[in-house]
C-alpha positions as protocol buffer text, in pm:
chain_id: "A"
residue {
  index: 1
  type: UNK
  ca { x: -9983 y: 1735 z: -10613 }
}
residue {
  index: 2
  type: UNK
  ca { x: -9733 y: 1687 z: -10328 }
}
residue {
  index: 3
  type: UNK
  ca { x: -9512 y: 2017 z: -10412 }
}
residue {
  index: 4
  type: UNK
  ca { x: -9860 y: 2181 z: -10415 }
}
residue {
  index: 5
  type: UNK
  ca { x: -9926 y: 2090 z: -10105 }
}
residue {
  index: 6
  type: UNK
  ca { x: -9636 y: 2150 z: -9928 }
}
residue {
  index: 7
  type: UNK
  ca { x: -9599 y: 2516 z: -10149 }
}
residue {
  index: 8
  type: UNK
  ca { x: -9931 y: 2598 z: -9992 }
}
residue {
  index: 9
  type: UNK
  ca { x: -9874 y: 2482 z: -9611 }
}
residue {
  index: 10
  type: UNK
  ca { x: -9557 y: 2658 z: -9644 }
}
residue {
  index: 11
  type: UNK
  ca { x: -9757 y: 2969 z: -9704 }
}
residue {
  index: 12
  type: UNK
  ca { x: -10019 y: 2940 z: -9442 }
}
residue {
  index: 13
  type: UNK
  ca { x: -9762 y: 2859 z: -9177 }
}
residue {
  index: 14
  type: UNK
  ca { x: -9577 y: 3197 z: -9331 }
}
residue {
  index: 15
  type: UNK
  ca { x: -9955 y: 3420 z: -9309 }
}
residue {
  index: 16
  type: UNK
  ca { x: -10123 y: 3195 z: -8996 }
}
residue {
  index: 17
  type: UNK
  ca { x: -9877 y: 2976 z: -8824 }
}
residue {
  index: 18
  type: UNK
  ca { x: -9693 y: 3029 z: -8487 }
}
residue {
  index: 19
  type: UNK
  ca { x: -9488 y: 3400 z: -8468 }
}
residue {
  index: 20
  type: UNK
  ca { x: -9095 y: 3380 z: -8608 }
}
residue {
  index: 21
  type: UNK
  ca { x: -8829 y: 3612 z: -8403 }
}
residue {
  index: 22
  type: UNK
  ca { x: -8754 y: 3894 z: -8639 }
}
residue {
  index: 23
  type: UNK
  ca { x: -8382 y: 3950 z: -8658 }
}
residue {
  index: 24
  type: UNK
  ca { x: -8222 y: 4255 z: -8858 }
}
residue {
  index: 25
  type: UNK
  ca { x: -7806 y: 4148 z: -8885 }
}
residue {
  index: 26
  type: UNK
  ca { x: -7590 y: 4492 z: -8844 }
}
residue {
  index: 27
  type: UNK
  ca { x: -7305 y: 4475 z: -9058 }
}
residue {
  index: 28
  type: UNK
  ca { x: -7042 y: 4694 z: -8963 }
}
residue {
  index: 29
  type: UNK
  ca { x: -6773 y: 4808 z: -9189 }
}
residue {
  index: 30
  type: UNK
  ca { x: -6427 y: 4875 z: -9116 }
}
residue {
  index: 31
  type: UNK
  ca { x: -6339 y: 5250 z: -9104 }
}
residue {
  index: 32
  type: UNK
  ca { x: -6719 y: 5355 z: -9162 }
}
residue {
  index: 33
  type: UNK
  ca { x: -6880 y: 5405 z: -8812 }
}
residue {
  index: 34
  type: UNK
  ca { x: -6770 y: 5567 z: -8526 }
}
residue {
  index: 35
  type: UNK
  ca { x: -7006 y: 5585 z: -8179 }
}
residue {
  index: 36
  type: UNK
  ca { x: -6906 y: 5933 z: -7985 }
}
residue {
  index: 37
  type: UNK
  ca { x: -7127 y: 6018 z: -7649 }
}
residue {
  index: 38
  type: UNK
  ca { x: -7073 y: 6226 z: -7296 }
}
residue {
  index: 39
  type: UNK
  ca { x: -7166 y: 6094 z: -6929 }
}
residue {
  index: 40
  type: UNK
  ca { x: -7245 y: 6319 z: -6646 }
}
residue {
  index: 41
  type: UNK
  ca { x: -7013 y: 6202 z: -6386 }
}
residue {
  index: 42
  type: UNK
  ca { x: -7177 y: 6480 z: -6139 }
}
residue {
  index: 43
  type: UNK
  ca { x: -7360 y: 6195 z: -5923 }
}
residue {
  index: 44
  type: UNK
  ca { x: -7016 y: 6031 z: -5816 }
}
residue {
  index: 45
  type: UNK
  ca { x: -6908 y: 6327 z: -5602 }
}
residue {
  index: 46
  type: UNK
  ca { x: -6581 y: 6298 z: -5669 }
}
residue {
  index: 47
  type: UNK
  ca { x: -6383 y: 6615 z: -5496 }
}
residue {
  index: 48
  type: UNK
  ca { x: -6041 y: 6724 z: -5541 }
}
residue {
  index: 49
  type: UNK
  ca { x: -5908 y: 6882 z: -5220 }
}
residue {
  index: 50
  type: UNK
  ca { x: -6261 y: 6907 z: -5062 }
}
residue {
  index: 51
  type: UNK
  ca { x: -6378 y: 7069 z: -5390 }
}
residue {
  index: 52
  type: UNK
  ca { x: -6652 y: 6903 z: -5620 }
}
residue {
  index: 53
  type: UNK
  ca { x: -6511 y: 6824 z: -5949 }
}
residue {
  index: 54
  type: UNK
  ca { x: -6762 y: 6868 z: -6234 }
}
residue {
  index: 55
  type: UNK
  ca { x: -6649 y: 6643 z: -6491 }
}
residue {
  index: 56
  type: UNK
  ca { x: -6790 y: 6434 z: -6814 }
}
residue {
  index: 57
  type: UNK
  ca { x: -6630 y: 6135 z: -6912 }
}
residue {
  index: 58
  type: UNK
  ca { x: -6646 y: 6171 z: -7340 }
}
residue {
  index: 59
  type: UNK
  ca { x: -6651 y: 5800 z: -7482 }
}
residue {
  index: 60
  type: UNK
  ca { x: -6560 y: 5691 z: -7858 }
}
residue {
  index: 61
  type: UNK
  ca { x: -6573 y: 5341 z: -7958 }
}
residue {
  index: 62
  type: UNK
  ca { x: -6499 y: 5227 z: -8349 }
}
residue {
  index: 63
  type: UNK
  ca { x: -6806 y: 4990 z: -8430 }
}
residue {
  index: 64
  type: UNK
  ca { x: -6623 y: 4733 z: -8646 }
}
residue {
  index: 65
  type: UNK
  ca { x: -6330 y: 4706 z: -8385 }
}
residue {
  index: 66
  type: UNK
  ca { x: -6451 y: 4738 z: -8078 }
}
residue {
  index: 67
  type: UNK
  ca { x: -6102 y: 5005 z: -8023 }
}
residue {
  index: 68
  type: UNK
  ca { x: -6278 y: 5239 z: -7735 }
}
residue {
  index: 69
  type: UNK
  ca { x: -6098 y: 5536 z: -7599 }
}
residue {
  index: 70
  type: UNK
  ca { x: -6232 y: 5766 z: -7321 }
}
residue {
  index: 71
  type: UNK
  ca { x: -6110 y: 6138 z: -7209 }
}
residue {
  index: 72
  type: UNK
  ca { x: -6202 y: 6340 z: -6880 }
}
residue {
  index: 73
  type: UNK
  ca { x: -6361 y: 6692 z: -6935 }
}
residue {
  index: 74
  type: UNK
  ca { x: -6371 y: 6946 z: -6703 }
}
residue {
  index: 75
  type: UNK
  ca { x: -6680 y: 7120 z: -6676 }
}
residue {
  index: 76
  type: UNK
  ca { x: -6991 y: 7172 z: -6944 }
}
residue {
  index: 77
  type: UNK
  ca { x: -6829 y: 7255 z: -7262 }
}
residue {
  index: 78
  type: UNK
  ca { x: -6906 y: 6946 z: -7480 }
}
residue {
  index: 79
  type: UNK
  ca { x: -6816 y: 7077 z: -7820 }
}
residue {
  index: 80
  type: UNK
  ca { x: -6451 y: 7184 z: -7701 }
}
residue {
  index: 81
  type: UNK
  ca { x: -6426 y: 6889 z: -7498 }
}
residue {
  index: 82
  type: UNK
  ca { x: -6542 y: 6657 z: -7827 }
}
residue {
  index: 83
  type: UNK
  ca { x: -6285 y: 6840 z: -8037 }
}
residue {
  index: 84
  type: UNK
  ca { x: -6027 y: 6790 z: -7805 }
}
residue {
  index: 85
  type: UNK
  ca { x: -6062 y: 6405 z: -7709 }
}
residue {
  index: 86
  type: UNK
  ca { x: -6115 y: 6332 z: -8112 }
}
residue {
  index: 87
  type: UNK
  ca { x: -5807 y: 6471 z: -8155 }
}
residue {
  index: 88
  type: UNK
  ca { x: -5655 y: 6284 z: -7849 }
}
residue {
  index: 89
  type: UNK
  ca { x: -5850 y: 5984 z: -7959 }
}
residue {
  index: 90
  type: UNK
  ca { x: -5724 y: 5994 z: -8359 }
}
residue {
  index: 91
  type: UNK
  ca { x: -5316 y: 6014 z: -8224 }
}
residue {
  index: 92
  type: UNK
  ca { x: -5430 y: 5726 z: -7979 }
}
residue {
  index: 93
  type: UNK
  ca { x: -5522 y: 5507 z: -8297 }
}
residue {
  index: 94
  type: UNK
  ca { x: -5201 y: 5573 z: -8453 }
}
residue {
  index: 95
  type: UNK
  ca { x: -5424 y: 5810 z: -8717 }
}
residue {
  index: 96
  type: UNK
  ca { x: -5236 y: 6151 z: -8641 }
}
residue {
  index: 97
  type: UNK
  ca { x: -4922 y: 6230 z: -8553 }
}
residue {
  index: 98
  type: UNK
  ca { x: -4849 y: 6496 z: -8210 }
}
C-alpha cells in the first residue's frame, strides 16, 4: 500500500506538481563538429592611411576543443575568404602541411 502510494504521488507531482528546468546535455565529439561564421567589422572604422578598410573577421572554433582560429578578409567575398582561412586554419591545427 505504501509503494502505491508513493508510485502515485510520484506521478501527480510528475503531471501537476511545481515546473522542473528542462535541460538537453550537448555532447560533443572529438573531430565531429566544427562552428565557421563571418563578422562585419565595417562599424569599427578602422582606416589604413586615411582610407576605410572594409574587412570581415572569419571565425572557426572546434566544438569539442574549444581550438579557435580567426583570419582577416578583405572586402565581401565570403566564399574565397572561407576557403582560404580553412585552409590557413587546417595547417594552423597541425592537419595540413604548407
Amino acid at each position: 500500500m505504501r509503494r502505491t502510494l508513493e508510485r502515485r504521488i510520484r506521478q501527480w507531482r510528475a503531471l501537476e506538481g511545481p515546473t522542473q528546468e528542462v535541460f538537453f546535455p550537448q555532447e560533443h565529439q572529438p573531430g565531429v563538429r566544427g562552428l565557421s561564421d563571418f563578422t562585419d567589422m565595417s562599424k569599427l572604422c578602422v582606416t589604413i592611411g586615411g582610407a576605410p578598410f572594409g574587412h570581415r573577421l572569419y571565425h572557426f572554433v572546434l566544438a569539442f576543443s574549444r581550438w579557435e582560429y580567426a583570419n582577416v578578409v578583405e572586402g565581401g567575398r565570403e566564399f574565397r575568404g572561407s576557403r582560404s582561412g580553412i585552409a590557413e586554419r587546417a595547417m594552423a591545427g597541425g592537419r595540413l602541411s604548407p
